[in-house]
GROMACS .gro file of C-alpha atoms in nm:
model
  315
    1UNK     CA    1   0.000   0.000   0.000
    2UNK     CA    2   0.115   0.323  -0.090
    3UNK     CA    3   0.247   0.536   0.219
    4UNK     CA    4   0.066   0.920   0.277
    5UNK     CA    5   0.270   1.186   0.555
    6UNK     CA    6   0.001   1.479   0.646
    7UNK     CA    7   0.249   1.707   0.762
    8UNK     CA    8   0.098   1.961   1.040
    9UNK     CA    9   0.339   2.271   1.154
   10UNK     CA   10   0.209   2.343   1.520
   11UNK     CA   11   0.274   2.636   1.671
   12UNK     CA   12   0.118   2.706   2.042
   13UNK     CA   13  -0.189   2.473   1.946
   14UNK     CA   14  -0.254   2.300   2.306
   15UNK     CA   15  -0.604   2.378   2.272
   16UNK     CA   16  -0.628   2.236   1.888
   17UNK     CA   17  -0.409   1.921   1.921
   18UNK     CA   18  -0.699   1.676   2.045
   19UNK     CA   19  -0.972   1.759   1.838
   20UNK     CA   20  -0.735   1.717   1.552
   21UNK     CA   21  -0.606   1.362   1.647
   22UNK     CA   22  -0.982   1.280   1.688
   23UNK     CA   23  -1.097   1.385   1.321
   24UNK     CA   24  -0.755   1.250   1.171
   25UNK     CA   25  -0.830   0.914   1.344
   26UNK     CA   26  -1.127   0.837   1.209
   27UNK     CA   27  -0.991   0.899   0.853
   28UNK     CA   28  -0.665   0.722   0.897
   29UNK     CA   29  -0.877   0.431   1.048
   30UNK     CA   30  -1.150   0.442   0.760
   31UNK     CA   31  -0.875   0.433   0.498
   32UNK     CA   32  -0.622   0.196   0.630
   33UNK     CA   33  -0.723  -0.070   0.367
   34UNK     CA   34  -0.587   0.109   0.076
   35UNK     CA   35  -0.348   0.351   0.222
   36UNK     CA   36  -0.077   0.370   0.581
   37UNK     CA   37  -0.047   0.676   0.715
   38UNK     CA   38   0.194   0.873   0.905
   39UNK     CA   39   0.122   1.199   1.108
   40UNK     CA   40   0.406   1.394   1.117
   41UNK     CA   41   0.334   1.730   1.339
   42UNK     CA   42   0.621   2.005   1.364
   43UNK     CA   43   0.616   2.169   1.684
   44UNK     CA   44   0.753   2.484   1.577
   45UNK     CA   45   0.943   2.626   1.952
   46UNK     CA   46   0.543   2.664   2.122
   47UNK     CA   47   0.548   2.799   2.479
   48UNK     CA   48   0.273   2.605   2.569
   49UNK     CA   49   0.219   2.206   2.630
   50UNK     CA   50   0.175   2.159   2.265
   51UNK     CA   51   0.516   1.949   2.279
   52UNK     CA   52   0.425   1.746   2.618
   53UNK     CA   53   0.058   1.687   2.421
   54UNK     CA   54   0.227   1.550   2.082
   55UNK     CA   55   0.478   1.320   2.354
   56UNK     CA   56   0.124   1.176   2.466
   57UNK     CA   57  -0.011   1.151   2.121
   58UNK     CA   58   0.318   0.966   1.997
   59UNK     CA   59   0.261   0.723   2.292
   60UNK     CA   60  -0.112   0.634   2.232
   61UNK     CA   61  -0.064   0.599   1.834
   62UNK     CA   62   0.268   0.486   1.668
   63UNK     CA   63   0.129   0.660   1.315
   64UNK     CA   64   0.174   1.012   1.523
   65UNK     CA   65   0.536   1.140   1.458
   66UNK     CA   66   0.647   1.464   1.542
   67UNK     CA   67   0.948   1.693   1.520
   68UNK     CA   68   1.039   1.955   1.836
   69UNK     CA   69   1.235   2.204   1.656
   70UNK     CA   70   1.465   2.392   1.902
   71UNK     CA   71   1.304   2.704   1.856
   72UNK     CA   72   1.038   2.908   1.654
   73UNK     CA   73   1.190   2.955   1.289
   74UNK     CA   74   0.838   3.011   1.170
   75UNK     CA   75   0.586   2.847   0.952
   76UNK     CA   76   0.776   2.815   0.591
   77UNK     CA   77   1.098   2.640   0.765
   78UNK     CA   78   0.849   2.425   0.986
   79UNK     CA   79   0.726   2.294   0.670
   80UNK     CA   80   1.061   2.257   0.515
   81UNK     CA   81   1.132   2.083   0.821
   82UNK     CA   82   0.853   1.834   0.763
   83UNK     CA   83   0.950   1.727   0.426
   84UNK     CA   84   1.246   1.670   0.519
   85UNK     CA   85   1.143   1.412   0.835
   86UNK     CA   86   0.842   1.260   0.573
   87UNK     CA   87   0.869   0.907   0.500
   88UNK     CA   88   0.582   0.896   0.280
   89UNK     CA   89   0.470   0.818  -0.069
   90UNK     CA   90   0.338   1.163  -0.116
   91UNK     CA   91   0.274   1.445   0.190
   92UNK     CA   92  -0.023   1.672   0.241
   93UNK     CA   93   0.031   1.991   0.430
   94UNK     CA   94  -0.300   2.088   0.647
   95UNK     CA   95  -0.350   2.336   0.952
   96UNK     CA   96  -0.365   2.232   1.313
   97UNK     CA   97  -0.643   2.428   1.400
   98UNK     CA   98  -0.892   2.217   1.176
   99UNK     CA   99  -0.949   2.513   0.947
  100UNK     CA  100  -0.843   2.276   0.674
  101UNK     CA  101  -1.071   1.982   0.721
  102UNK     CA  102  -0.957   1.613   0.681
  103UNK     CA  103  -1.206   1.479   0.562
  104UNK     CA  104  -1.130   1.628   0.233
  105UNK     CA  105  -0.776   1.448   0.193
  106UNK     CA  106  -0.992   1.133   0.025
  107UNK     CA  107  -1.075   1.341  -0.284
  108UNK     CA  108  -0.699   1.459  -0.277
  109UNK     CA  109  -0.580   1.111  -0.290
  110UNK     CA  110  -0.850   1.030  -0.519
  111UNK     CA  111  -0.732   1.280  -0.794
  112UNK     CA  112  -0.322   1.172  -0.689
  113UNK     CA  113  -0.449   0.830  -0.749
  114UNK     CA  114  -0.544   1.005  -1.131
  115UNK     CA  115  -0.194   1.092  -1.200
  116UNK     CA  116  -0.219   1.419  -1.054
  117UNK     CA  117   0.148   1.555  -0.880
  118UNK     CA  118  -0.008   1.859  -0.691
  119UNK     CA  119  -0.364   1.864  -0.576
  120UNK     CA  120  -0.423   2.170  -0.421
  121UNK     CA  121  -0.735   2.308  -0.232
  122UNK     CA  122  -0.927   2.639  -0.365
  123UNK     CA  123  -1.149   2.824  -0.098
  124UNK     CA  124  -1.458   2.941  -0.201
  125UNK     CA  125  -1.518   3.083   0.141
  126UNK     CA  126  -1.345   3.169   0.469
  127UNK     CA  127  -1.575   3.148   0.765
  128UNK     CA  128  -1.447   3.325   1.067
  129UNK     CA  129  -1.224   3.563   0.854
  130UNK     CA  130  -1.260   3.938   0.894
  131UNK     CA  131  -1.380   4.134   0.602
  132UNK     CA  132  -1.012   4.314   0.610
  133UNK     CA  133  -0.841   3.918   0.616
  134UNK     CA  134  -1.015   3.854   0.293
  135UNK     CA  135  -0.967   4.210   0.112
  136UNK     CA  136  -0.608   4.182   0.239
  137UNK     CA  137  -0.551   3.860   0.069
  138UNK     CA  138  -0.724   3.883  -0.211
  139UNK     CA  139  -0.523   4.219  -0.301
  140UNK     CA  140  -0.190   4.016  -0.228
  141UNK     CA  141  -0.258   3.723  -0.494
  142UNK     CA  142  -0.333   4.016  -0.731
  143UNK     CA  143  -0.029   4.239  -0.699
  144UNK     CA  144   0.170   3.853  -0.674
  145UNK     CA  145   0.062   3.724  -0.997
  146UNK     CA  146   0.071   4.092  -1.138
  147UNK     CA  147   0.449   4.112  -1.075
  148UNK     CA  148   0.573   3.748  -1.132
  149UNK     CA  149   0.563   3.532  -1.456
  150UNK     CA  150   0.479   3.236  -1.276
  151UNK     CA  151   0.147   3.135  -1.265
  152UNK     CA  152   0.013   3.172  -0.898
  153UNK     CA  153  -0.298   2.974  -0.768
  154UNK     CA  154  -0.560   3.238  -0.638
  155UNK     CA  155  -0.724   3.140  -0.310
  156UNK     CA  156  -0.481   2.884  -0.191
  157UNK     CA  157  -0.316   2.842   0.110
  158UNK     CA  158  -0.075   2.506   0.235
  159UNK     CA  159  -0.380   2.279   0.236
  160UNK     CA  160  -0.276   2.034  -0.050
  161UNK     CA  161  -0.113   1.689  -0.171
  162UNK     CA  162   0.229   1.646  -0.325
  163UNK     CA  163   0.365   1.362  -0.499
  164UNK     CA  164   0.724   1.231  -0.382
  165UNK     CA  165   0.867   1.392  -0.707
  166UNK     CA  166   0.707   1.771  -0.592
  167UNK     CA  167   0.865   1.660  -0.234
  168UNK     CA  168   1.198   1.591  -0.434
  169UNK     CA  169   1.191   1.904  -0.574
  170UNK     CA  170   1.125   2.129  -0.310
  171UNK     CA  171   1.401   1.981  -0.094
  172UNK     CA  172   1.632   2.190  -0.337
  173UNK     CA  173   1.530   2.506  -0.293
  174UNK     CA  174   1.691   2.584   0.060
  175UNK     CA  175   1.700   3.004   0.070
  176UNK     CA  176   1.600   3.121   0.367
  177UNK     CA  177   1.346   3.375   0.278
  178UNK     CA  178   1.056   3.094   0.179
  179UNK     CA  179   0.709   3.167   0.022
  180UNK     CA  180   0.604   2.794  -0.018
  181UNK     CA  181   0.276   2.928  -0.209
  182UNK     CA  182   0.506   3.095  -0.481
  183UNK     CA  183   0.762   2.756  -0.433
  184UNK     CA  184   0.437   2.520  -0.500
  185UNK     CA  185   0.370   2.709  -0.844
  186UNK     CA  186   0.736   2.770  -0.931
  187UNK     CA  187   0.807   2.397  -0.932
  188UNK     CA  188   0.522   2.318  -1.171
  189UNK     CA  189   0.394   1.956  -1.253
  190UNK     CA  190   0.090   1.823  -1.302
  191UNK     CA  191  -0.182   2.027  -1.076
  192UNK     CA  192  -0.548   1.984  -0.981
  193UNK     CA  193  -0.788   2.234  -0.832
  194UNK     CA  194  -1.001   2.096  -0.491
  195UNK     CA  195  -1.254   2.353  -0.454
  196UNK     CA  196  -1.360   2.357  -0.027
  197UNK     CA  197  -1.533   2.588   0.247
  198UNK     CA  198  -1.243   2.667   0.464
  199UNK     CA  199  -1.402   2.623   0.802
  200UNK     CA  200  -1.344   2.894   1.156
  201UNK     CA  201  -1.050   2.776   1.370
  202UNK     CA  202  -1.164   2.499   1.602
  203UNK     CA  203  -1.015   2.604   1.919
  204UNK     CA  204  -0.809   2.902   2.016
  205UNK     CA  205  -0.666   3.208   1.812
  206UNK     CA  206  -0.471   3.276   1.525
  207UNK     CA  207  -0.100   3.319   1.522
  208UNK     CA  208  -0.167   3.509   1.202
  209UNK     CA  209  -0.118   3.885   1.305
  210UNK     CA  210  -0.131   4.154   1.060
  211UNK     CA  211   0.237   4.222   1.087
  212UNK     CA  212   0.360   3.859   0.985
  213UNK     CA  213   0.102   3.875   0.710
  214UNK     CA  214   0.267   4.176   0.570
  215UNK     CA  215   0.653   4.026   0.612
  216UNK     CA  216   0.486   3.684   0.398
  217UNK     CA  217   0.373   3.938   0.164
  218UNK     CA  218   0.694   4.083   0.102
  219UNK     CA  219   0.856   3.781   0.081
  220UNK     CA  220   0.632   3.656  -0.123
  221UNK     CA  221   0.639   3.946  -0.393
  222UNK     CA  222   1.080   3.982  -0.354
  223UNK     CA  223   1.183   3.606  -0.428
  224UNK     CA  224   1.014   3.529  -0.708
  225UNK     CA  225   1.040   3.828  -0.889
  226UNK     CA  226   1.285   4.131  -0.978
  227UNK     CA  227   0.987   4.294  -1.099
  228UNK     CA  228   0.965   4.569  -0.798
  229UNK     CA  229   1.362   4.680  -0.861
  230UNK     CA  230   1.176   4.826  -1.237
  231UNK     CA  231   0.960   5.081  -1.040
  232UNK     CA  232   1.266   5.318  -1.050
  233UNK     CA  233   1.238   5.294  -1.455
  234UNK     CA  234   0.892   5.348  -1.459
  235UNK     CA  235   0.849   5.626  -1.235
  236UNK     CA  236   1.152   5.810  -1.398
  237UNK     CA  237   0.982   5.843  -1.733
  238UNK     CA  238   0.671   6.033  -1.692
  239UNK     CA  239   0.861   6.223  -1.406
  240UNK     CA  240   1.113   6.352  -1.640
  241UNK     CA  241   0.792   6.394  -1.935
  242UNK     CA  242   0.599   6.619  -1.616
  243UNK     CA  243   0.904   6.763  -1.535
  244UNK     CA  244   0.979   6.854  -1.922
  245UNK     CA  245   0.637   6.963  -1.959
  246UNK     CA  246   0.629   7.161  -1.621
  247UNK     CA  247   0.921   7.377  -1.731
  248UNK     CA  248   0.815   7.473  -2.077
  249UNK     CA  249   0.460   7.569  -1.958
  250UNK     CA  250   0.687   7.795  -1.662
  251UNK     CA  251   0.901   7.933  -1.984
  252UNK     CA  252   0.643   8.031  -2.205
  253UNK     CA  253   0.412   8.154  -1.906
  254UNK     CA  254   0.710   8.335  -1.858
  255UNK     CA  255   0.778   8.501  -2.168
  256UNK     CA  256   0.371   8.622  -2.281
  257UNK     CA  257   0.269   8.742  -1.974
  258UNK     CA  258   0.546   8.874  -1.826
  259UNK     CA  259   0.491   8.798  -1.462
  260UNK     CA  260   0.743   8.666  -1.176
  261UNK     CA  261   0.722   8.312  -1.144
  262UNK     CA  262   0.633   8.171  -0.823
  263UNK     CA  263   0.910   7.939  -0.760
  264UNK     CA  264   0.937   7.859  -0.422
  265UNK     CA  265   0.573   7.659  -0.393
  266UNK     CA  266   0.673   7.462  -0.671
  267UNK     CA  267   1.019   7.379  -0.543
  268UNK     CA  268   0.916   7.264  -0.198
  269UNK     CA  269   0.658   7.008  -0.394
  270UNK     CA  270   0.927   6.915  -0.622
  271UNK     CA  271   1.164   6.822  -0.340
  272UNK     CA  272   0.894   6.613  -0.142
  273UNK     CA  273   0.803   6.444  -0.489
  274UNK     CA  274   1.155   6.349  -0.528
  275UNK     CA  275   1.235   6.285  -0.182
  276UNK     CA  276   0.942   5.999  -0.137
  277UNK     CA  277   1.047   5.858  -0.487
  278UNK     CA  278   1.377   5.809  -0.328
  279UNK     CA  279   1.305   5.676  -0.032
  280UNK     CA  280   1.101   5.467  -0.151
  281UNK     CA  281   1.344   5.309  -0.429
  282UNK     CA  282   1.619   5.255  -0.115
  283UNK     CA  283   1.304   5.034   0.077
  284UNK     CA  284   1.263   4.788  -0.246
  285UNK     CA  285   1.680   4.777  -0.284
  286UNK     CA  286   1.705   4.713   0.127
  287UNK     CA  287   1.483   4.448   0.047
  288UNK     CA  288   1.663   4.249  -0.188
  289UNK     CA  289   2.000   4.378  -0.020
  290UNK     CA  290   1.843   4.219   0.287
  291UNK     CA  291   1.783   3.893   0.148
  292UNK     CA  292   2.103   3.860  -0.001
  293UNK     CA  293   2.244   3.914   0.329
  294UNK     CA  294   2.091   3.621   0.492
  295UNK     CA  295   2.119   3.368   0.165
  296UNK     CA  296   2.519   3.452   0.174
  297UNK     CA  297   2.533   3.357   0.528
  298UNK     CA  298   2.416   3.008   0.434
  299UNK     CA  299   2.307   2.886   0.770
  300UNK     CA  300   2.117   2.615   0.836
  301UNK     CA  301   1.755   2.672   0.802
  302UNK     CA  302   1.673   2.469   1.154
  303UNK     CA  303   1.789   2.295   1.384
  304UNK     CA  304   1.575   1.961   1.534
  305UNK     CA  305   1.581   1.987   1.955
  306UNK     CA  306   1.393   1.624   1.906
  307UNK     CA  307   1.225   1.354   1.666
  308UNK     CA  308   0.988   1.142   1.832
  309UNK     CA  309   1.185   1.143   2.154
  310UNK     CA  310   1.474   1.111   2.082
  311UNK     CA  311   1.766   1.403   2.111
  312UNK     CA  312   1.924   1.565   1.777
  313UNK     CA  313   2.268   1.595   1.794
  314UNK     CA  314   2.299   1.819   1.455
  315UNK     CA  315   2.638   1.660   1.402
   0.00000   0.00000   0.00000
């Protein structure tokens, strides 16, 4: 029988944890005659008892595997993290909180039974989501596939199944600035579109703040695309063309009418113009300066604290 990891980055989810194992049971359980399974949660440094919880959970079930990374590296390196632990024939990334719901993955293996490499899962609606979530992120996949010439998946977030080879493949990429929604299309393969009602967070709240949606974001737009460094080029143009057409209009104001030019108005506006244009060129640069900066370093991504009780050495 062929061998499916669902590979679950967990980050302070005490409250989450149970209800999860309950709903992935009875799947794993109702399946086990045409697949094996293997759990494979990433505790991603909580503060809480998530890691004491998972140390119970590996205890009761043997299919429950997890990975204590020795602090919090965040989401996209928690998932790296996972595919590099998985054992399985093919992996599917889901949410601890149950916003994701399992009882979808039978139509994903279903359609990776097909032939299919990537199925991924399309939301047609986000219960529990403020009105400024979903206007947020729909204005981020439009500005992302705007500025990249890869084709991005609107609506998507982790919730999907990979075939070994997509696993394969995104071992490789190893910078340290990840966007694994931009990674997932980059890679390309053979894709299929799972269209679901993304359900309210079970228990507990999101780790999601505003501020780490706007780094993703960022990161997001910067590695896949130089696109942003062009802004320069296409603000200069009609900025010289105004400022051409500004002067001659001064000029020949100038010479009919015979008046004193007001000067100083216009200089002040011309000096803030110029000064936000630069400033705001330096912030894009910084950016990919930035990420230079930490893919030169070339650190290891994470380090593993434990894996199913047992001590990393990192040697």
């Amino acid at each position: 029988m062929k061998k499916v990891t669902i590979i679950i980055p967990a980050y302070n989810e005490e409250e989450s944890l149970h209800f999860l194992y309950e709903r992935l049971e009875k799947l794993m359980n109702k399946l086990s005659s045409r697949y094996t399974f293997e759990v494979l949660l990433v505790n991603d440094g909580s503060a809480d008892k998530t890691h004491e919880i998972l140390v119970e959970l590996r205890k009761k079930d043997e299919r429950i595997n997890y990975v204590d990374l020795s602090r919090n590296f965040g989401q996209e390196i928690a998932m790296l993290a996972g595919l590099d632990y998985a054992t399985g024939d093919c992996v599917i990334f889901m949410d601890a909180d149950l916003q994701d719901p399992p009882e979808l993955i039978p139509e994903l293996l279903k359609y990776w039974k097909e032939g299919y490499d990537d199925v991924y899962a399309r939301r047609t609606s986000r219960k529990g989501e403020t009105f400024m979530k979903k206007f947020t992120s729909k204005l981020y996949y439009r500005v992302l596939q705007s500025v990249t010439t890869v084709s991005i998946q609107k609506d998507t977030g982790n919730f999907r199944l990979l075939d070994k080879r997509c696993v394969n493949a995104l071992k490789q990429l190893r910078e340290s600035q990840r966007c694994s929604k931009s990674m997932f299309s980059w890679i390309g393969y053979k894709k299929k579109e799972v269209p679901y009602e993304r359900d309210p967070r079970v228990a507990g709240e999101t780790k999601w703040k505003y501020r780490k949606m706007i780094d993703m974001a960022i990161s997001g737009i910067t590695s896949f695309t130089t696109s942003p460094l062009r802004i320069s080029t296409y603000l200069a143009i009609p900025t010289f063309i105004t400022l051409f057409a500004y002067f001659a209009y001064v000029i020949v104001k100038s010479v009919y009418t015979s008046t004193a030019i007001q000067a100083v108005q216009a200089i002040i506006l011309l000096q803030l113009f110029f000064s936000g244009t630069i400033i705001l060129l330096f912030g894009i640069i910084g950016e990919y300066l930035g990420r230079i900066f930490y893919e030169t370093k070339n650190r290891p991504l994470y380090f593993v604290n434990e894996y199913n009780g047992e001590k990393e050495t990192n040697e």
